[in-house]
């Protein structure tokens, strides 16, 4: 079925030691591979195999529950020839880019705020992280009601304060629907940035700020020349993680808009889901999902190298 | 702190932004709560001030618990989360341990492979996986999600635990070995106990991730009695164009409570797990 890495050459049996499991477990190489085997086999079977099987599927015309026919790159050609695909691409990039900038700035602000000392700081920090803990679909259900066309609390507030005379159709208008999914993604992601960046801020020794202050650095200068350089590695890693997961987001868009209205918020994964699952076109769906890969691969490789560097 | 000017500065730099963040982050939960206890005549009346409840009722909770499979969904969610967390923790530790502490041929390849599987997002896999699960005839079984959730959680646990495993001094292990402990004993009696915080962090984190899982459950679980809470809520409390808002909110709130409680007991471990990937330990 799947490819197993070639079993490693064992060192020649040491004379006098019987080749028992016990003996084997005492050898570093054998012990390591015996420990690794179950997990590695699992990952090969349920990650590596589906990944390559997905590539194989993408080259087929394959309706659900029927045999497929090899069609080469026809699925990709069809996708690239459709206006919807380019709209989906644009949507995904807009969604990822805008939310990333907002989460980064918002998270940094949150980290700087809670890095000050005040009472009940741990409690506040725990509470602020809630949006990230609670299952996304469940919190998005609350947002669905917040954006309800008739009973939106935002509309109620806007009308009540006299800012507008009639409420908006948040999820029914192309631009506002995009704004809505961006708001929810940002809301859920800010605490992730905030708490991880806070951990970074806490590694900075107060001495550094004192030294900078003595040298006459203003608060802004201290931020740019002390804080930022120190937390930069964390900033990079957190951002790249977040980009990967936002790029491949499904839950928020699926629950709030289903990609609508008229594909205005359709992103790669909801699009692939519609083609492959709702539409039953496994081949097309697999192809659509794979179009995520080039952009993702770039981020993943950079991040993997960055992580390995430590 | 110096007098008025100090307070003014503190108000601007701390209290106001803090209040803003707290309100912004927590309002949706407040909204969930009060919506779930509003009677329908308040819920669907645009002229009533919506920010408070005038006549609270538990009707939506009663309906949710008696007219839907919510309790079954909760049981399924918990079962799946506990099993996948346990499996992922064990297999993740078994991968992380040799990678962190042993020298053996192939280590670099495995390390990169594990990092790559962690980062390969599930959306690349769900369509082929749907077909595989179909062929294995595992559709509509909890086994299907128990097999697929760990694909994300194992690499995560392995990666997180590696940092902890590395931090245990080699001398401790060697001392145990000189005293006659086997490699396995050195691991189970010396290294693992010292890494309890790491195991807790990975476990809590994996548990919340498992609770958050949706895509695979949505695809594989199409019968009501095998569904998890998120899938059950979004597919069965919305029928066609009819949204059962009160019950939806009650389900969202009740579904969040177990995660929130467990999280509140282990906040420090959770935060450690969250930041371990980003901040060098």
Short mmCIF file of C-alpha atoms in Angstrom, two decimals, chain A residues 11-129:
data_model
loop_
_atom_site.label_atom_id
_atom_site.label_comp_id
_atom_site.label_asym_id
_atom_site.label_seq_id
_atom_site.Cartn_x
_atom_site.Cartn_y
_atom_site.Cartn_z
CA UNK A 11 24.99 -3.12 12.94
CA UNK A 12 26.45 -6.61 12.86
CA UNK A 13 25.28 -8.59 15.88
CA UNK A 14 27.68 -8.15 18.72
CA UNK A 15 29.27 -11.42 19.60
CA UNK A 16 28.04 -12.93 22.82
CA UNK A 17 24.79 -10.99 22.97
CA UNK A 18 21.72 -13.01 22.08
CA UNK A 19 19.48 -11.45 19.46
CA UNK A 20 16.44 -11.06 21.70
CA UNK A 21 13.95 -8.19 21.86
CA UNK A 22 15.64 -7.08 25.03
CA UNK A 23 19.01 -7.06 23.36
CA UNK A 24 17.59 -5.25 20.38
CA UNK A 25 16.02 -2.59 22.56
CA UNK A 26 19.42 -1.81 24.06
CA UNK A 27 20.76 -0.73 20.70
CA UNK A 28 20.17 2.90 19.89
CA UNK A 29 19.17 2.40 16.27
CA UNK A 30 16.90 -0.57 16.84
CA UNK A 31 15.30 0.99 19.90
CA UNK A 32 14.65 4.20 17.97
CA UNK A 33 13.01 2.48 15.04
CA UNK A 34 10.91 0.17 17.19
CA UNK A 35 9.62 3.25 19.02
CA UNK A 36 9.04 5.19 15.82
CA UNK A 37 7.42 2.43 13.82
CA UNK A 38 3.78 2.65 14.99
CA UNK A 39 3.52 6.43 14.68
CA UNK A 40 5.47 6.64 11.45
CA UNK A 41 3.41 3.83 9.90
CA UNK A 42 0.23 5.59 10.99
CA UNK A 43 1.34 8.87 9.43
CA UNK A 44 2.40 7.10 6.24
CA UNK A 45 -0.97 5.37 5.98
CA UNK A 46 -3.16 8.36 6.87
CA UNK A 47 -1.19 11.37 5.70
CA UNK A 48 1.36 10.35 3.08
CA UNK A 49 -0.87 7.85 1.31
CA UNK A 50 -3.96 10.13 1.12
CA UNK A 51 -1.72 12.96 -0.05
CA UNK A 52 -0.42 10.97 -3.01
CA UNK A 53 -3.78 9.35 -3.58
CA UNK A 54 -5.19 12.89 -3.80
CA UNK A 55 -2.73 13.71 -6.57
CA UNK A 56 -3.78 10.52 -8.35
CA UNK A 57 -7.47 11.42 -7.93
CA UNK A 58 -6.89 14.91 -9.29
CA UNK A 59 -5.81 13.35 -12.58
CA UNK A 60 -9.06 11.44 -12.92
CA UNK A 61 -12.62 12.06 -13.88
CA UNK A 62 -13.99 10.38 -10.83
CA UNK A 63 -17.61 10.65 -9.68
CA UNK A 64 -18.36 9.27 -6.22
CA UNK A 65 -18.86 5.49 -6.04
CA UNK A 66 -17.80 4.86 -9.60
CA UNK A 67 -14.55 3.94 -11.26
CA UNK A 68 -12.49 6.84 -12.47
CA UNK A 69 -10.99 7.50 -15.86
CA UNK A 70 -7.56 8.99 -16.30
CA UNK A 71 -7.86 12.46 -17.79
CA UNK A 72 -4.40 13.89 -17.25
CA UNK A 73 -4.40 17.54 -16.33
CA UNK A 74 -7.91 18.13 -17.69
CA UNK A 75 -9.34 18.92 -14.25
CA UNK A 76 -6.74 21.58 -13.67
CA UNK A 77 -7.29 22.98 -17.14
CA UNK A 78 -11.04 23.15 -16.51
CA UNK A 79 -10.49 24.87 -13.17
CA UNK A 80 -8.07 27.43 -14.55
CA UNK A 81 -10.49 28.17 -17.37
CA UNK A 82 -13.29 29.07 -15.00
CA UNK A 83 -13.86 32.57 -13.76
CA UNK A 84 -14.98 31.18 -10.40
CA UNK A 85 -11.56 29.66 -9.76
CA UNK A 86 -9.86 33.03 -10.13
CA UNK A 87 -12.46 34.63 -7.94
CA UNK A 88 -11.79 31.94 -5.33
CA UNK A 89 -8.07 32.60 -5.58
CA UNK A 90 -8.59 36.31 -5.15
CA UNK A 91 -10.96 35.77 -2.23
CA UNK A 92 -8.55 33.45 -0.45
CA UNK A 93 -5.66 35.88 -0.81
CA UNK A 94 -7.72 38.86 0.31
CA UNK A 95 -9.07 36.89 3.27
CA UNK A 96 -5.62 35.65 4.31
CA UNK A 97 -3.82 38.94 3.76
CA UNK A 98 -6.30 41.21 5.48
CA UNK A 99 -6.89 38.92 8.46
CA UNK A 100 -3.15 38.37 8.90
CA UNK A 101 -2.41 42.08 9.02
CA UNK A 102 -5.31 42.70 11.42
CA UNK A 103 -4.40 39.76 13.66
CA UNK A 104 -0.77 40.78 13.72
CA UNK A 105 -1.49 44.38 14.69
CA UNK A 106 -4.31 43.48 17.04
CA UNK A 107 -2.34 40.66 18.65
CA UNK A 108 0.72 42.84 19.13
CA UNK A 109 -1.44 45.53 20.72
CA UNK A 110 -3.07 42.93 22.97
CA UNK A 111 0.32 41.55 24.01
CA UNK A 112 1.67 45.02 24.82
CA UNK A 113 -1.43 45.82 26.86
CA UNK A 114 -1.42 42.66 28.97
CA UNK A 115 2.35 42.73 29.39
CA UNK A 116 1.84 45.63 31.82
CA UNK A 117 1.31 44.73 35.43
CA UNK A 118 -2.20 44.91 36.81
CA UNK A 119 -4.40 42.96 39.12
CA UNK A 120 -5.90 39.64 38.01
CA UNK A 121 -3.61 39.55 35.01
CA UNK A 122 -3.61 35.77 34.74
CA UNK A 123 -7.39 35.68 34.85
CA UNK A 124 -7.64 38.34 32.14
CA UNK A 125 -5.15 36.48 30.00
CA UNK A 126 -7.12 33.25 30.40
CA UNK A 127 -10.36 35.01 29.49
CA UNK A 128 -8.86 36.72 26.45
CA UNK A 129 -7.77 33.38 25.04
#
